[in-house]
Coordinates of C-alpha atoms in Angstrom, one line a residue:
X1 CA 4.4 -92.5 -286.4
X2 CA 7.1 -92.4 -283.2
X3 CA 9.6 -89.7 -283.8
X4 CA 13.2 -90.6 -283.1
X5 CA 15.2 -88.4 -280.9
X6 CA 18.4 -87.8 -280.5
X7 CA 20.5 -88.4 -277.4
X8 CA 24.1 -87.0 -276.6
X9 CA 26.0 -88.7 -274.2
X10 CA 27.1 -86.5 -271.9
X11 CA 31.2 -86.9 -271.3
X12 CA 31.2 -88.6 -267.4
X13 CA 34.0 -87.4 -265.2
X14 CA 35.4 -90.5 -262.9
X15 CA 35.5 -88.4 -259.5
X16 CA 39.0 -87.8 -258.2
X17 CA 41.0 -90.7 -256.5
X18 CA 44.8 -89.7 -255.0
X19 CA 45.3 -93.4 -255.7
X20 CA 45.1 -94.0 -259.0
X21 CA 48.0 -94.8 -261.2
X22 CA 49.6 -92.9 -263.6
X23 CA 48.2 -94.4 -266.5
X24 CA 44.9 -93.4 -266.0
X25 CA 46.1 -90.0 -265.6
X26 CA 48.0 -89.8 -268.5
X27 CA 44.7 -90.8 -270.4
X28 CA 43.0 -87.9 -268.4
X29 CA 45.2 -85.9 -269.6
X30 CA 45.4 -86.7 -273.2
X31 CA 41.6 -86.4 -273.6
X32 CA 41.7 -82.6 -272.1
X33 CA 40.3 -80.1 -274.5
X34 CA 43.4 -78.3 -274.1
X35 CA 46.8 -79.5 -276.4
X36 CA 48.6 -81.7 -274.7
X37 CA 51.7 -79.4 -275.7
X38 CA 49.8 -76.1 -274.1
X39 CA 48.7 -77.7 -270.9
X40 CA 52.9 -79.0 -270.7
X41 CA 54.0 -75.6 -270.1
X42 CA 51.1 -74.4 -268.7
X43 CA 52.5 -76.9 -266.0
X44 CA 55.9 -75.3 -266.4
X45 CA 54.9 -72.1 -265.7
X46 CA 52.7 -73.1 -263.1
X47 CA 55.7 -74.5 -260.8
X48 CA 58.0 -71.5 -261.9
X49 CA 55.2 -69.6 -260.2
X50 CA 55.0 -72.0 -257.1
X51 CA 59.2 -72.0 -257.1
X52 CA 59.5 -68.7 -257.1
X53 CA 57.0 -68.6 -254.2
X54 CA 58.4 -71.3 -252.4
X55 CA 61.6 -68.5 -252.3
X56 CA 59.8 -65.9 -250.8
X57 CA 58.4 -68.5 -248.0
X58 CA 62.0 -69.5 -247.4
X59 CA 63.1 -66.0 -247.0
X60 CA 61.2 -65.6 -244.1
X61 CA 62.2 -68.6 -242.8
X62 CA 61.1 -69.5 -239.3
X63 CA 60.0 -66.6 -238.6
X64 CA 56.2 -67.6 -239.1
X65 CA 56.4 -70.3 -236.8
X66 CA 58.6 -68.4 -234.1
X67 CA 56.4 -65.8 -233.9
X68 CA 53.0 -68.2 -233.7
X69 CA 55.2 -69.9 -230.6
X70 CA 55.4 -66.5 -228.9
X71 CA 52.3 -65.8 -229.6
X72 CA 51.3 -69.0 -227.9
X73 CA 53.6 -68.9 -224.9
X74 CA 52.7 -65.2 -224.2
X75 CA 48.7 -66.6 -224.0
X76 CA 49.8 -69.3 -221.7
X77 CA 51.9 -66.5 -219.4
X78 CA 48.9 -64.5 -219.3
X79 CA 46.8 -66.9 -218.7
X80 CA 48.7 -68.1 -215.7
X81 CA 48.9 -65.0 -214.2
X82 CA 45.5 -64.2 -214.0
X83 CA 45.1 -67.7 -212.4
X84 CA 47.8 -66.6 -209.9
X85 CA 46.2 -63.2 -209.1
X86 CA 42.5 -65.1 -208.5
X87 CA 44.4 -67.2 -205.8
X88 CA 45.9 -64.0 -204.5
X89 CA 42.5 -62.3 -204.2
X90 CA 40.9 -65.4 -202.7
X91 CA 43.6 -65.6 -200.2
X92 CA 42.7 -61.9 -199.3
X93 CA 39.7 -62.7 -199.0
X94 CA 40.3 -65.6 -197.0
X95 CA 42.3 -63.4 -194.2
X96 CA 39.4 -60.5 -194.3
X97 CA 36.9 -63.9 -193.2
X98 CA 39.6 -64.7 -190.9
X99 CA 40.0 -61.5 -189.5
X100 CA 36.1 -60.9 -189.0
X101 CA 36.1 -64.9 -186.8
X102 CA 39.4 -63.3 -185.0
X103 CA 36.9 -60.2 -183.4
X104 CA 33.9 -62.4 -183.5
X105 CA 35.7 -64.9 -181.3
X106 CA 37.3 -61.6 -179.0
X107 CA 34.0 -59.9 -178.4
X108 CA 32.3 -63.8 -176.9
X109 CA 35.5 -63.6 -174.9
X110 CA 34.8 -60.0 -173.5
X111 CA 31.7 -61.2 -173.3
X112 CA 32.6 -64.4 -171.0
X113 CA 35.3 -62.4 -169.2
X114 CA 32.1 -59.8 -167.9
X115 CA 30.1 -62.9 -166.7
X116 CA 32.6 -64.5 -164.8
X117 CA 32.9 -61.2 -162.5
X118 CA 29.0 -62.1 -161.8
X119 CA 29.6 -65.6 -161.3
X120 CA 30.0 -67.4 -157.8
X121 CA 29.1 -70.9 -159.0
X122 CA 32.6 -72.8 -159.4
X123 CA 30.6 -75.3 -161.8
X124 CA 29.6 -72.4 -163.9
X125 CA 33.2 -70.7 -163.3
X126 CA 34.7 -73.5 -164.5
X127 CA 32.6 -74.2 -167.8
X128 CA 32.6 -70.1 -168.6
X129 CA 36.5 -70.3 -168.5
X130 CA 36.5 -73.6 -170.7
X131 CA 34.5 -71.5 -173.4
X132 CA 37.0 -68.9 -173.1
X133 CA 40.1 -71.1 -173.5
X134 CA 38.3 -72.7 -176.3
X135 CA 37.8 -69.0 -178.0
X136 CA 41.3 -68.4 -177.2
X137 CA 42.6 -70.9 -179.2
X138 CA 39.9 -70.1 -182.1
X139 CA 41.2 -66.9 -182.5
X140 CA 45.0 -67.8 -182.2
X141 CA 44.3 -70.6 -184.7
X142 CA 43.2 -67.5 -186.7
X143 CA 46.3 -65.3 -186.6
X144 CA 48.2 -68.4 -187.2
X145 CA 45.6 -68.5 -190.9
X146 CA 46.2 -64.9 -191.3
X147 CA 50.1 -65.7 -190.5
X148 CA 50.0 -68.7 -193.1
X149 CA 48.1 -67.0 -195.5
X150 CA 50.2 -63.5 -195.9
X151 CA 53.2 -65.8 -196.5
X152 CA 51.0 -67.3 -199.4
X153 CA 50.4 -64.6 -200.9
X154 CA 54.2 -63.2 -200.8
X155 CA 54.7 -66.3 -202.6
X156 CA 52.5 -66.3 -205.3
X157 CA 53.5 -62.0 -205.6
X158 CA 56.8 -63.1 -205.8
X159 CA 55.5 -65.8 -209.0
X160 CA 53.6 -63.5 -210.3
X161 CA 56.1 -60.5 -210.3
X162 CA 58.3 -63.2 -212.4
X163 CA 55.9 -64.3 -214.9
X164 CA 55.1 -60.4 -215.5
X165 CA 59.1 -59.9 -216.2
X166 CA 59.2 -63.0 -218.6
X167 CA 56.0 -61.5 -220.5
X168 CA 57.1 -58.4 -221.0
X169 CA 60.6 -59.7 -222.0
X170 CA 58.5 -62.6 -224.0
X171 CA 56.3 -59.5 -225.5
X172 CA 59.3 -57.4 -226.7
X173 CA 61.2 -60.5 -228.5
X174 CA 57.4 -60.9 -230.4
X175 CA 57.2 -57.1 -231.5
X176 CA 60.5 -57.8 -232.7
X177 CA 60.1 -60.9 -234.7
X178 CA 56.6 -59.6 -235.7
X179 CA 58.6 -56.4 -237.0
X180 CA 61.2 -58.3 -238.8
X181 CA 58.7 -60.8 -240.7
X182 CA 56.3 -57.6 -241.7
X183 CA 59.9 -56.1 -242.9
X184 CA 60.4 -59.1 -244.9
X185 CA 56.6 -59.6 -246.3
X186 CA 56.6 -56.1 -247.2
X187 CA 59.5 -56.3 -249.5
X188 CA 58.2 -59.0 -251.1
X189 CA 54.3 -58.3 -251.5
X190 CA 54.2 -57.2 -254.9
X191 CA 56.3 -60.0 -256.1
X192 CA 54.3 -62.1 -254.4
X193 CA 50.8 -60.7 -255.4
X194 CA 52.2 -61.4 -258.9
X195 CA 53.6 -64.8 -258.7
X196 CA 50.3 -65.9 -256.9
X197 CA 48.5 -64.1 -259.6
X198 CA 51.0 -66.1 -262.5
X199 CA 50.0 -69.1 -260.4
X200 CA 46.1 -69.1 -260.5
X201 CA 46.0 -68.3 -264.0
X202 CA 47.9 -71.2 -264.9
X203 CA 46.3 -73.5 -262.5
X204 CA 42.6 -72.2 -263.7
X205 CA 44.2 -73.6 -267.3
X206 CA 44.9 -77.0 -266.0
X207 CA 42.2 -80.0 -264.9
X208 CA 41.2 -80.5 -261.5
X209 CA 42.3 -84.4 -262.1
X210 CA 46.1 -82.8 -263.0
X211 CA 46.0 -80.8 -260.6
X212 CA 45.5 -82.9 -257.9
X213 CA 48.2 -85.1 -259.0
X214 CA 50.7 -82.0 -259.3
X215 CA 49.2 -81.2 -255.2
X216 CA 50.0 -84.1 -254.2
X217 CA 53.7 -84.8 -255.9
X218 CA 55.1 -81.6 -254.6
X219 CA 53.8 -82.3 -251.5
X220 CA 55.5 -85.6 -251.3
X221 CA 59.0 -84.5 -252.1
X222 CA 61.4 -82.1 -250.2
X223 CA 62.2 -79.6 -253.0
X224 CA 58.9 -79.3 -253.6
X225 CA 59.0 -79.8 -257.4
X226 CA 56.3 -81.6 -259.3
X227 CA 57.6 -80.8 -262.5
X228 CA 61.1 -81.2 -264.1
X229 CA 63.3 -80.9 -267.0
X230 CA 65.9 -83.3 -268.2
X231 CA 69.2 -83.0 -266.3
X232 CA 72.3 -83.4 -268.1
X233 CA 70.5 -84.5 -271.3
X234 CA 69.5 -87.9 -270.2
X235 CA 68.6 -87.9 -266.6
X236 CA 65.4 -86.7 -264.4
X237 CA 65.5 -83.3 -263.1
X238 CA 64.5 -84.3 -259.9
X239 CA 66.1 -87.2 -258.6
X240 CA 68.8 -87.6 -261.7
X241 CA 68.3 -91.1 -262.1
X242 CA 68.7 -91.7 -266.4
X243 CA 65.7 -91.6 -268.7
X244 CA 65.4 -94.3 -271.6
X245 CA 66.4 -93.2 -275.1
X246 CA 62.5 -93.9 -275.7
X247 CA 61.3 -92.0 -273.0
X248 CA 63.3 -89.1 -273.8
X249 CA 61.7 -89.1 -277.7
X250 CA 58.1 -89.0 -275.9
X251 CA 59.7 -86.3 -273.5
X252 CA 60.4 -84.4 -276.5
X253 CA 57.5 -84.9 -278.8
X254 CA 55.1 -82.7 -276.3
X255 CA 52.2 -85.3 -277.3
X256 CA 52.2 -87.1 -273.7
X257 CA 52.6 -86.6 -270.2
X258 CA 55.8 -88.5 -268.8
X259 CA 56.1 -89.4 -265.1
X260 CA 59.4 -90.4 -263.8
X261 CA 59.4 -94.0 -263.2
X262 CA 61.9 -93.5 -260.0
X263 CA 60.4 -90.4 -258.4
X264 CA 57.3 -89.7 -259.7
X265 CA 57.5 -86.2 -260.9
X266 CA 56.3 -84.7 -264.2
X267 CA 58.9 -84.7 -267.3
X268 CA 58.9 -81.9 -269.3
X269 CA 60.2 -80.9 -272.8
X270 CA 63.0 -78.5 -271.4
X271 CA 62.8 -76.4 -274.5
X272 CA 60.1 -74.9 -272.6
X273 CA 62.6 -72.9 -269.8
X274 CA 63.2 -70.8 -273.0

């Protein structure tokens, strides 16, 4: 006799598409285990939490990215400079070779000058005296390297004395900027640590559909607000443009989530700012 068993279809979760419209995430939404009314201001107090972040961010206003473009432009100095000061030690090293070829080419000179008293071939006179012209102008072509090269390296002193000014004037303005944004975060840690706190409770409440939507309105808008009361009674609280009579019934039913048709942003009852 075949037994019969008894299957349960397991609830399949469409994977997560930063395309898809509304409607489909209305129905997501709906079917949540979580009250549609709950998960509403659950949304409400979850950008309350990102608002009141967003305020602490602005407070330290560009001081963030001022300080990661010091930080940058003090690498770059640095890095510069120690560029400059391998040429400089090259170019000393270049007039130390320079200076050994200057005595090698004075001693073959000596050494010419001492034959030449022992010479009484003119041939041989001649050719010995060629060699020493031609050592002559070796080691004057070698002062005139030496010459050349000193005035180099006053040069690139002279650059490198200027990028050190401009890096230590570069590394004061950062200690100071770095002072006044630690100032400013350490006022506002606690708060912070709350709000953030406030903010992943609430978001560990809401579906990762949801909240990938709510992502990805407040990133597309300039204030930053996903979610918005009704302005004035009948308008959206985010771009003001008027809501239906019908819409606003839904709106205030707490039975369905409402997107503004105009901006895109999430409706909410605005009972629930009380």
């Amino acid at each position: 006799m075949a037994s019969t068993k008894k299957t349960t279809a397991a609830k399949v979760q469409a994977p997560i598409d930063n395309r898809e419209t509304f409607v489909s995430l209305q129905k997501s939404f709906a079917d949540s285990d979580m009250p549609v009314e709950e998960k509403l201001k659950t949304l409400y107090q979850l950008q309350a939490a990102d608002s009141e972040i967003d305020k602490i961010i602005q407070l330290r206003g560009e001081l963030p990215a001022e300080v990661a473009a010091l930080e940058e432009e003090i690498a770059g100095l640095k890095e510069r400079s120690a560029s400059i000061s391998a040429v400089i030690d090259q170019l000393n090293r270049n007039i130390a070779d320079a200076k050994l070829a200057i005595a090698e080419h004075e001693s073959i000179i000596e050494k010419y000058q001492r034959q030449l008293e022992t010479i009484s071939n003119s041939r041989e006179y001649d050719s010995l005296n060629k060699e020493i012209e031609n050592q002559e102008l070796l080691r004057q072509i070698g002062e005139k390297t030496i010459n050349d090269t000193r005035y180099e390296i006053g040069a690139k002193k002279a650059e490198l004395d200027e990028l050190k000014d401009r890096l230590n004037i570069r590394q004061e303005d950062l200690a100071a900027k770095k002072q006044e944004l630690e100032t400013i975060v350490e006022e506002t840690a606690k708060e912070e640590a709350v709000l953030r706190a406030r903010r992943e409770e609430c978001a560990a409440k809401i579906d990762a559909r949801t909240m990938s939507a709510y992502e990805r309105i407040r990133a597309s808008v300039n204030n930053h607000l996903a979610v918005v009361g009704i302005y004035n009674g009948d308008s959206c609280g985010g771009c003001f443009n008027t809501i239906t009579p019908q819409r606003r019934v839904e709106i205030a039913s707490n039975k369905k989530l409402i997107i503004c048709e105009h901006c895109g942003r999430i409706i909410i009852n605005p009972d629930f700012a009380d």
